[in-house]
Amino acid sequence: MTTDHRTQPSTTPATPASLTTPARVTVIGAYGHTGRFVVAELRRRGLVPILSGRDPQRLAALGELYPDLETRPATVDDPVSLDRALVDAAAVINCAGPFASTAAPVIDAALRAGVPYLDVTAETEVVLDTIAAYGDRAREAGGLVVPAVAFYGGLGDLLATAAIGDWKTVDGDKDGHGDKDGRGRGHGHGHADRISIAYALSDWRPTDGTRVTGQVSSGRRSGGRILYADGRLQTRAGDAPRADWTFPDPIGTQPVVGEFTMADSATIPTHLSVPDIDTCMTVSAVEDLRSADTSGPVAVDDSGRSAQTFLVEVVATRDGETRRAVASGQDIYAVTAPLVVEATCRVLADPHRPSGVVTAGALADARGFLSALAPGHLTLDFTN
């Protein structure tokens, strides 16, 4: 079927507060699989995307679908082109991977332009690099950098923050910024003894971009895997552990691969105090990821979503008490768009927005953020 991500501009003001005029938002990598969802969601929310990317032909083809939108070619090795892409923009959303190559140049351009930067990376190492390189720089410049506002990263971070709720930190960093490298205890928004994040996907047909970024990340850690334990990210060799996880109905008990660490294990410790983060993914999804079949997602509706369904369960424990937050929905790539656009709307509507590197869970009230996406994009369940 023909995929058409287009939507008509919404007459509903951007939430959580109306913007006085439609804000223009530059989307780097606008013609990519996730970028197209982001462009459509921005228009649905009443914002005006500026279409940008490194491939002039693909950009022009996208521009034909959106003749009312401006296209601005830009490459990460040409700072002048990035500066042009951000002229008159209120924010920039980076959807162009691998983010190991694109994040820093686009962040630099955003700081030069004085506009907030958001991205949808799932690359854990890139999140760590961003925190280390730009935490102080962005704060001193009064700029805001929000990495990994996506299914892998932002969603788990928001769920963990919502689950912990009013559990306050009892010790650790008190200066309001967390550790500069993002590997230690956060600044006291909440505290748990352990956070577990379990992913269940009905299937997983990765995009070409996912495969490339996965190869880049794997190469950076020499093929090893990473996990957050004892208050820091560590690298492990050998086979990942396997076990069973009992998900909420109707999924039930499923075999899972443990230590399936994603970007949320880098974002969560920047603002939540937790020594250990356990992660797992259903075995069937991991097998799909490693399959020789490289066909990507297949659209099943006019919005471009695939038939894939997902459920993410976050379990927080403290002093023997357990709290849960669960989100489910359709298509992990498609749901990234409302996540990052909701964050963008909140940033633009906040006259007192923070500066520095701030993750989705620390950006705003996590439960309110998630609830703004329900029931249209997410089905939620909280047990705290």
mmCIF file with all atom_site columns, C-alpha atoms in Angstrom, residues 126-249:
data_model
loop_
_atom_site.group_PDB
_atom_site.id
_atom_site.type_symbol
_atom_site.label_atom_id
_atom_site.label_alt_id
_atom_site.label_comp_id
_atom_site.label_asym_id
_atom_site.label_entity_id
_atom_site.label_seq_id
_atom_site.pdbx_PDB_ins_code
_atom_site.Cartn_x
_atom_site.Cartn_y
_atom_site.Cartn_z
_atom_site.occupancy
_atom_site.B_iso_or_equiv
_atom_site.pdbx_formal_charge
_atom_site.auth_seq_id
_atom_site.auth_comp_id
_atom_site.auth_asym_id
_atom_site.auth_atom_id
_atom_site.pdbx_PDB_model_num
ATOM 1   C CA . VAL A 1 126 ? 25.463 9.126   22.179 1.00 0.00 ? 126 VAL A CA 1
ATOM 2   C CA . VAL A 1 127 ? 23.306 10.083  25.149 1.00 0.00 ? 127 VAL A CA 1
ATOM 3   C CA . LEU A 1 128 ? 26.333 9.719   27.425 1.00 0.00 ? 128 LEU A CA 1
ATOM 4   C CA . ASP A 1 129 ? 28.469 11.778  25.033 1.00 0.00 ? 129 ASP A CA 1
ATOM 5   C CA . THR A 1 130 ? 25.797 14.481  24.903 1.00 0.00 ? 130 THR A CA 1
ATOM 6   C CA . ILE A 1 131 ? 25.548 14.696  28.690 1.00 0.00 ? 131 ILE A CA 1
ATOM 7   C CA . ALA A 1 132 ? 29.324 14.846  29.107 1.00 0.00 ? 132 ALA A CA 1
ATOM 8   C CA . ALA A 1 133 ? 30.021 17.310  26.283 1.00 0.00 ? 133 ALA A CA 1
ATOM 9   C CA . TYR A 1 134 ? 27.048 19.653  26.566 1.00 0.00 ? 134 TYR A CA 1
ATOM 10  C CA . GLY A 1 135 ? 25.783 19.594  30.159 1.00 0.00 ? 135 GLY A CA 1
ATOM 11  C CA . ASP A 1 136 ? 27.857 22.584  31.206 1.00 0.00 ? 136 ASP A CA 1
ATOM 12  C CA . ARG A 1 137 ? 28.135 24.196  27.756 1.00 0.00 ? 137 ARG A CA 1
ATOM 13  C CA . ALA A 1 138 ? 24.399 24.315  27.172 1.00 0.00 ? 138 ALA A CA 1
ATOM 14  C CA . ARG A 1 139 ? 23.692 25.520  30.714 1.00 0.00 ? 139 ARG A CA 1
ATOM 15  C CA . GLU A 1 140 ? 26.237 28.320  30.455 1.00 0.00 ? 140 GLU A CA 1
ATOM 16  C CA . ALA A 1 141 ? 24.778 29.348  27.074 1.00 0.00 ? 141 ALA A CA 1
ATOM 17  C CA . GLY A 1 142 ? 21.221 29.212  28.383 1.00 0.00 ? 142 GLY A CA 1
ATOM 18  C CA . GLY A 1 143 ? 20.422 26.507  25.849 1.00 0.00 ? 143 GLY A CA 1
ATOM 19  C CA . LEU A 1 144 ? 18.376 23.346  26.256 1.00 0.00 ? 144 LEU A CA 1
ATOM 20  C CA . VAL A 1 145 ? 19.341 19.911  24.911 1.00 0.00 ? 145 VAL A CA 1
ATOM 21  C CA . VAL A 1 146 ? 16.861 17.031  25.268 1.00 0.00 ? 146 VAL A CA 1
ATOM 22  C CA . PRO A 1 147 ? 18.252 13.729  23.941 1.00 0.00 ? 147 PRO A CA 1
ATOM 23  C CA . ALA A 1 148 ? 16.506 10.405  23.270 1.00 0.00 ? 148 ALA A CA 1
ATOM 24  C CA . VAL A 1 149 ? 12.872 11.550  23.327 1.00 0.00 ? 149 VAL A CA 1
ATOM 25  C CA . ALA A 1 150 ? 11.775 8.364   21.630 1.00 0.00 ? 150 ALA A CA 1
ATOM 26  C CA . PHE A 1 151 ? 10.377 4.890   22.236 1.00 0.00 ? 151 PHE A CA 1
ATOM 27  C CA . TYR A 1 152 ? 13.818 3.744   23.378 1.00 0.00 ? 152 TYR A CA 1
ATOM 28  C CA . GLY A 1 153 ? 14.900 6.377   25.872 1.00 0.00 ? 153 GLY A CA 1
ATOM 29  C CA . GLY A 1 154 ? 12.153 8.858   26.568 1.00 0.00 ? 154 GLY A CA 1
ATOM 30  C CA . LEU A 1 155 ? 9.278  6.417   27.101 1.00 0.00 ? 155 LEU A CA 1
ATOM 31  C CA . GLY A 1 156 ? 11.126 4.281   29.644 1.00 0.00 ? 156 GLY A CA 1
ATOM 32  C CA . ASP A 1 157 ? 12.430 7.402   31.382 1.00 0.00 ? 157 ASP A CA 1
ATOM 33  C CA . LEU A 1 158 ? 8.923  8.866   31.677 1.00 0.00 ? 158 LEU A CA 1
ATOM 34  C CA . LEU A 1 159 ? 7.452  5.577   32.902 1.00 0.00 ? 159 LEU A CA 1
ATOM 35  C CA . ALA A 1 160 ? 10.206 5.147   35.500 1.00 0.00 ? 160 ALA A CA 1
ATOM 36  C CA . THR A 1 161 ? 9.710  8.699   36.748 1.00 0.00 ? 161 THR A CA 1
ATOM 37  C CA . ALA A 1 162 ? 5.944  8.208   36.941 1.00 0.00 ? 162 ALA A CA 1
ATOM 38  C CA . ALA A 1 163 ? 6.325  4.893   38.752 1.00 0.00 ? 163 ALA A CA 1
ATOM 39  C CA . ILE A 1 164 ? 8.679  6.280   41.387 1.00 0.00 ? 164 ILE A CA 1
ATOM 40  C CA . GLY A 1 165 ? 6.356  9.210   41.971 1.00 0.00 ? 165 GLY A CA 1
ATOM 41  C CA . ASP A 1 166 ? 6.814  10.647  45.454 1.00 0.00 ? 166 ASP A CA 1
ATOM 42  C CA . TRP A 1 167 ? 9.656  8.371   46.515 1.00 0.00 ? 167 TRP A CA 1
ATOM 43  C CA . LYS A 1 168 ? 12.243 11.020  47.283 1.00 0.00 ? 168 LYS A CA 1
ATOM 44  C CA . THR A 1 169 ? 15.981 10.499  47.346 1.00 0.00 ? 169 THR A CA 1
ATOM 45  C CA . VAL A 1 170 ? 17.570 9.884   50.704 1.00 0.00 ? 170 VAL A CA 1
ATOM 46  C CA . ASP A 1 171 ? 21.129 10.669  49.756 1.00 0.00 ? 171 ASP A CA 1
ATOM 47  C CA . GLY A 1 172 ? 23.296 11.443  46.747 1.00 0.00 ? 172 GLY A CA 1
ATOM 48  C CA . ASP A 1 173 ? 23.903 14.508  44.653 1.00 0.00 ? 173 ASP A CA 1
ATOM 49  C CA . LYS A 1 174 ? 22.140 17.662  45.855 1.00 0.00 ? 174 LYS A CA 1
ATOM 50  C CA . ASP A 1 175 ? 23.425 20.315  43.480 1.00 0.00 ? 175 ASP A CA 1
ATOM 51  C CA . GLY A 1 176 ? 20.574 20.030  41.014 1.00 0.00 ? 176 GLY A CA 1
ATOM 52  C CA . HIS A 1 177 ? 22.617 18.825  38.051 1.00 0.00 ? 177 HIS A CA 1
ATOM 53  C CA . GLY A 1 178 ? 23.492 15.195  38.662 1.00 0.00 ? 178 GLY A CA 1
ATOM 54  C CA . ASP A 1 179 ? 26.887 13.783  37.774 1.00 0.00 ? 179 ASP A CA 1
ATOM 55  C CA . LYS A 1 180 ? 28.406 15.510  34.768 1.00 0.00 ? 180 LYS A CA 1
ATOM 56  C CA . ASP A 1 181 ? 28.957 12.214  32.956 1.00 0.00 ? 181 ASP A CA 1
ATOM 57  C CA . GLY A 1 182 ? 25.429 10.987  33.597 1.00 0.00 ? 182 GLY A CA 1
ATOM 58  C CA . ARG A 1 183 ? 26.670 7.792   35.216 1.00 0.00 ? 183 ARG A CA 1
ATOM 59  C CA . GLY A 1 184 ? 26.011 8.498   38.884 1.00 0.00 ? 184 GLY A CA 1
ATOM 60  C CA . ARG A 1 185 ? 23.090 9.369   41.101 1.00 0.00 ? 185 ARG A CA 1
ATOM 61  C CA . GLY A 1 186 ? 20.685 12.038  39.962 1.00 0.00 ? 186 GLY A CA 1
ATOM 62  C CA . HIS A 1 187 ? 19.649 15.204  41.715 1.00 0.00 ? 187 HIS A CA 1
ATOM 63  C CA . GLY A 1 188 ? 16.836 13.899  43.863 1.00 0.00 ? 188 GLY A CA 1
ATOM 64  C CA . HIS A 1 189 ? 13.655 13.893  41.770 1.00 0.00 ? 189 HIS A CA 1
ATOM 65  C CA . GLY A 1 190 ? 13.112 10.384  43.062 1.00 0.00 ? 190 GLY A CA 1
ATOM 66  C CA . HIS A 1 191 ? 14.810 7.354   44.503 1.00 0.00 ? 191 HIS A CA 1
ATOM 67  C CA . ALA A 1 192 ? 14.372 3.597   44.114 1.00 0.00 ? 192 ALA A CA 1
ATOM 68  C CA . ASP A 1 193 ? 16.476 0.586   45.035 1.00 0.00 ? 193 ASP A CA 1
ATOM 69  C CA . ARG A 1 194 ? 15.998 -0.933  41.579 1.00 0.00 ? 194 ARG A CA 1
ATOM 70  C CA . ILE A 1 195 ? 14.211 -0.202  38.310 1.00 0.00 ? 195 ILE A CA 1
ATOM 71  C CA . SER A 1 196 ? 13.294 -2.965  35.870 1.00 0.00 ? 196 SER A CA 1
ATOM 72  C CA . ILE A 1 197 ? 12.251 -2.201  32.300 1.00 0.00 ? 197 ILE A CA 1
ATOM 73  C CA . ALA A 1 198 ? 10.636 -4.997  30.273 1.00 0.00 ? 198 ALA A CA 1
ATOM 74  C CA . TYR A 1 199 ? 9.840  -4.662  26.574 1.00 0.00 ? 199 TYR A CA 1
ATOM 75  C CA . ALA A 1 200 ? 7.354  -6.862  24.721 1.00 0.00 ? 200 ALA A CA 1
ATOM 76  C CA . LEU A 1 201 ? 7.078  -6.410  20.948 1.00 0.00 ? 201 LEU A CA 1
ATOM 77  C CA . SER A 1 202 ? 4.733  -8.445  18.780 1.00 0.00 ? 202 SER A CA 1
ATOM 78  C CA . ASP A 1 203 ? 7.453  -8.405  16.122 1.00 0.00 ? 203 ASP A CA 1
ATOM 79  C CA . TRP A 1 204 ? 10.313 -6.156  15.089 1.00 0.00 ? 204 TRP A CA 1
ATOM 80  C CA . ARG A 1 205 ? 11.202 -5.240  11.538 1.00 0.00 ? 205 ARG A CA 1
ATOM 81  C CA . PRO A 1 206 ? 13.997 -2.709  12.059 1.00 0.00 ? 206 PRO A CA 1
ATOM 82  C CA . THR A 1 207 ? 14.463 0.165   9.656  1.00 0.00 ? 207 THR A CA 1
ATOM 83  C CA . ASP A 1 208 ? 17.753 0.511   7.815  1.00 0.00 ? 208 ASP A CA 1
ATOM 84  C CA . GLY A 1 209 ? 18.560 3.365   10.184 1.00 0.00 ? 209 GLY A CA 1
ATOM 85  C CA . THR A 1 210 ? 18.077 1.136   13.227 1.00 0.00 ? 210 THR A CA 1
ATOM 86  C CA . ARG A 1 211 ? 20.414 -1.472  11.777 1.00 0.00 ? 211 ARG A CA 1
ATOM 87  C CA . VAL A 1 212 ? 23.109 1.090   10.977 1.00 0.00 ? 212 VAL A CA 1
ATOM 88  C CA . THR A 1 213 ? 22.978 2.784   14.370 1.00 0.00 ? 213 THR A CA 1
ATOM 89  C CA . GLY A 1 214 ? 23.025 -0.618  16.064 1.00 0.00 ? 214 GLY A CA 1
ATOM 90  C CA . GLN A 1 215 ? 26.197 -1.504  14.209 1.00 0.00 ? 215 GLN A CA 1
ATOM 91  C CA . VAL A 1 216 ? 27.785 1.809   15.186 1.00 0.00 ? 216 VAL A CA 1
ATOM 92  C CA . SER A 1 217 ? 26.922 1.330   18.854 1.00 0.00 ? 217 SER A CA 1
ATOM 93  C CA . SER A 1 218 ? 28.103 -2.267  18.882 1.00 0.00 ? 218 SER A CA 1
ATOM 94  C CA . GLY A 1 219 ? 31.378 -1.227  17.292 1.00 0.00 ? 219 GLY A CA 1
ATOM 95  C CA . ARG A 1 220 ? 31.956 1.421   19.960 1.00 0.00 ? 220 ARG A CA 1
ATOM 96  C CA . ARG A 1 221 ? 31.781 -1.228  22.691 1.00 0.00 ? 221 ARG A CA 1
ATOM 97  C CA . SER A 1 222 ? 33.682 -3.880  20.708 1.00 0.00 ? 222 SER A CA 1
ATOM 98  C CA . GLY A 1 223 ? 30.633 -6.092  20.390 1.00 0.00 ? 223 GLY A CA 1
ATOM 99  C CA . GLY A 1 224 ? 29.992 -6.229  24.126 1.00 0.00 ? 224 GLY A CA 1
ATOM 100 C CA . ARG A 1 225 ? 26.736 -5.307  25.815 1.00 0.00 ? 225 ARG A CA 1
ATOM 101 C CA . ILE A 1 226 ? 26.147 -2.683  28.455 1.00 0.00 ? 226 ILE A CA 1
ATOM 102 C CA . LEU A 1 227 ? 24.097 -2.563  31.633 1.00 0.00 ? 227 LEU A CA 1
ATOM 103 C CA . TYR A 1 228 ? 23.561 -0.136  34.480 1.00 0.00 ? 228 TYR A CA 1
ATOM 104 C CA . ALA A 1 229 ? 24.636 -1.684  37.791 1.00 0.00 ? 229 ALA A CA 1
ATOM 105 C CA . ASP A 1 230 ? 26.153 -0.406  41.011 1.00 0.00 ? 230 ASP A CA 1
ATOM 106 C CA . GLY A 1 231 ? 25.446 3.173   39.980 1.00 0.00 ? 231 GLY A CA 1
ATOM 107 C CA . ARG A 1 232 ? 27.245 3.115   36.624 1.00 0.00 ? 232 ARG A CA 1
ATOM 108 C CA . LEU A 1 233 ? 27.090 1.763   33.105 1.00 0.00 ? 233 LEU A CA 1
ATOM 109 C CA . GLN A 1 234 ? 29.272 -1.301  32.647 1.00 0.00 ? 234 GLN A CA 1
ATOM 110 C CA . THR A 1 235 ? 30.294 -3.438  29.696 1.00 0.00 ? 235 THR A CA 1
ATOM 111 C CA . ARG A 1 236 ? 29.790 -7.184  29.718 1.00 0.00 ? 236 ARG A CA 1
ATOM 112 C CA . ALA A 1 237 ? 31.027 -9.907  27.384 1.00 0.00 ? 237 ALA A CA 1
ATOM 113 C CA . GLY A 1 238 ? 29.504 -13.270 26.618 1.00 0.00 ? 238 GLY A CA 1
ATOM 114 C CA . ASP A 1 239 ? 25.914 -14.316 26.034 1.00 0.00 ? 239 ASP A CA 1
ATOM 115 C CA . ALA A 1 240 ? 23.131 -12.263 27.571 1.00 0.00 ? 240 ALA A CA 1
ATOM 116 C CA . PRO A 1 241 ? 21.111 -14.029 30.279 1.00 0.00 ? 241 PRO A CA 1
ATOM 117 C CA . ARG A 1 242 ? 17.673 -15.436 29.486 1.00 0.00 ? 242 ARG A CA 1
ATOM 118 C CA . ALA A 1 243 ? 14.669 -15.789 31.750 1.00 0.00 ? 243 ALA A CA 1
ATOM 119 C CA . ASP A 1 244 ? 10.881 -15.447 31.802 1.00 0.00 ? 244 ASP A CA 1
ATOM 120 C CA . TRP A 1 245 ? 8.937  -12.235 32.477 1.00 0.00 ? 245 TRP A CA 1
ATOM 121 C CA . THR A 1 246 ? 5.252  -12.111 33.292 1.00 0.00 ? 246 THR A CA 1
ATOM 122 C CA . PHE A 1 247 ? 3.763  -9.151  31.434 1.00 0.00 ? 247 PHE A CA 1
ATOM 123 C CA . PRO A 1 248 ? 0.252  -7.830  32.040 1.00 0.00 ? 248 PRO A CA 1
ATOM 124 C CA . ASP A 1 249 ? -2.556 -9.616  30.200 1.00 0.00 ? 249 ASP A CA 1
#
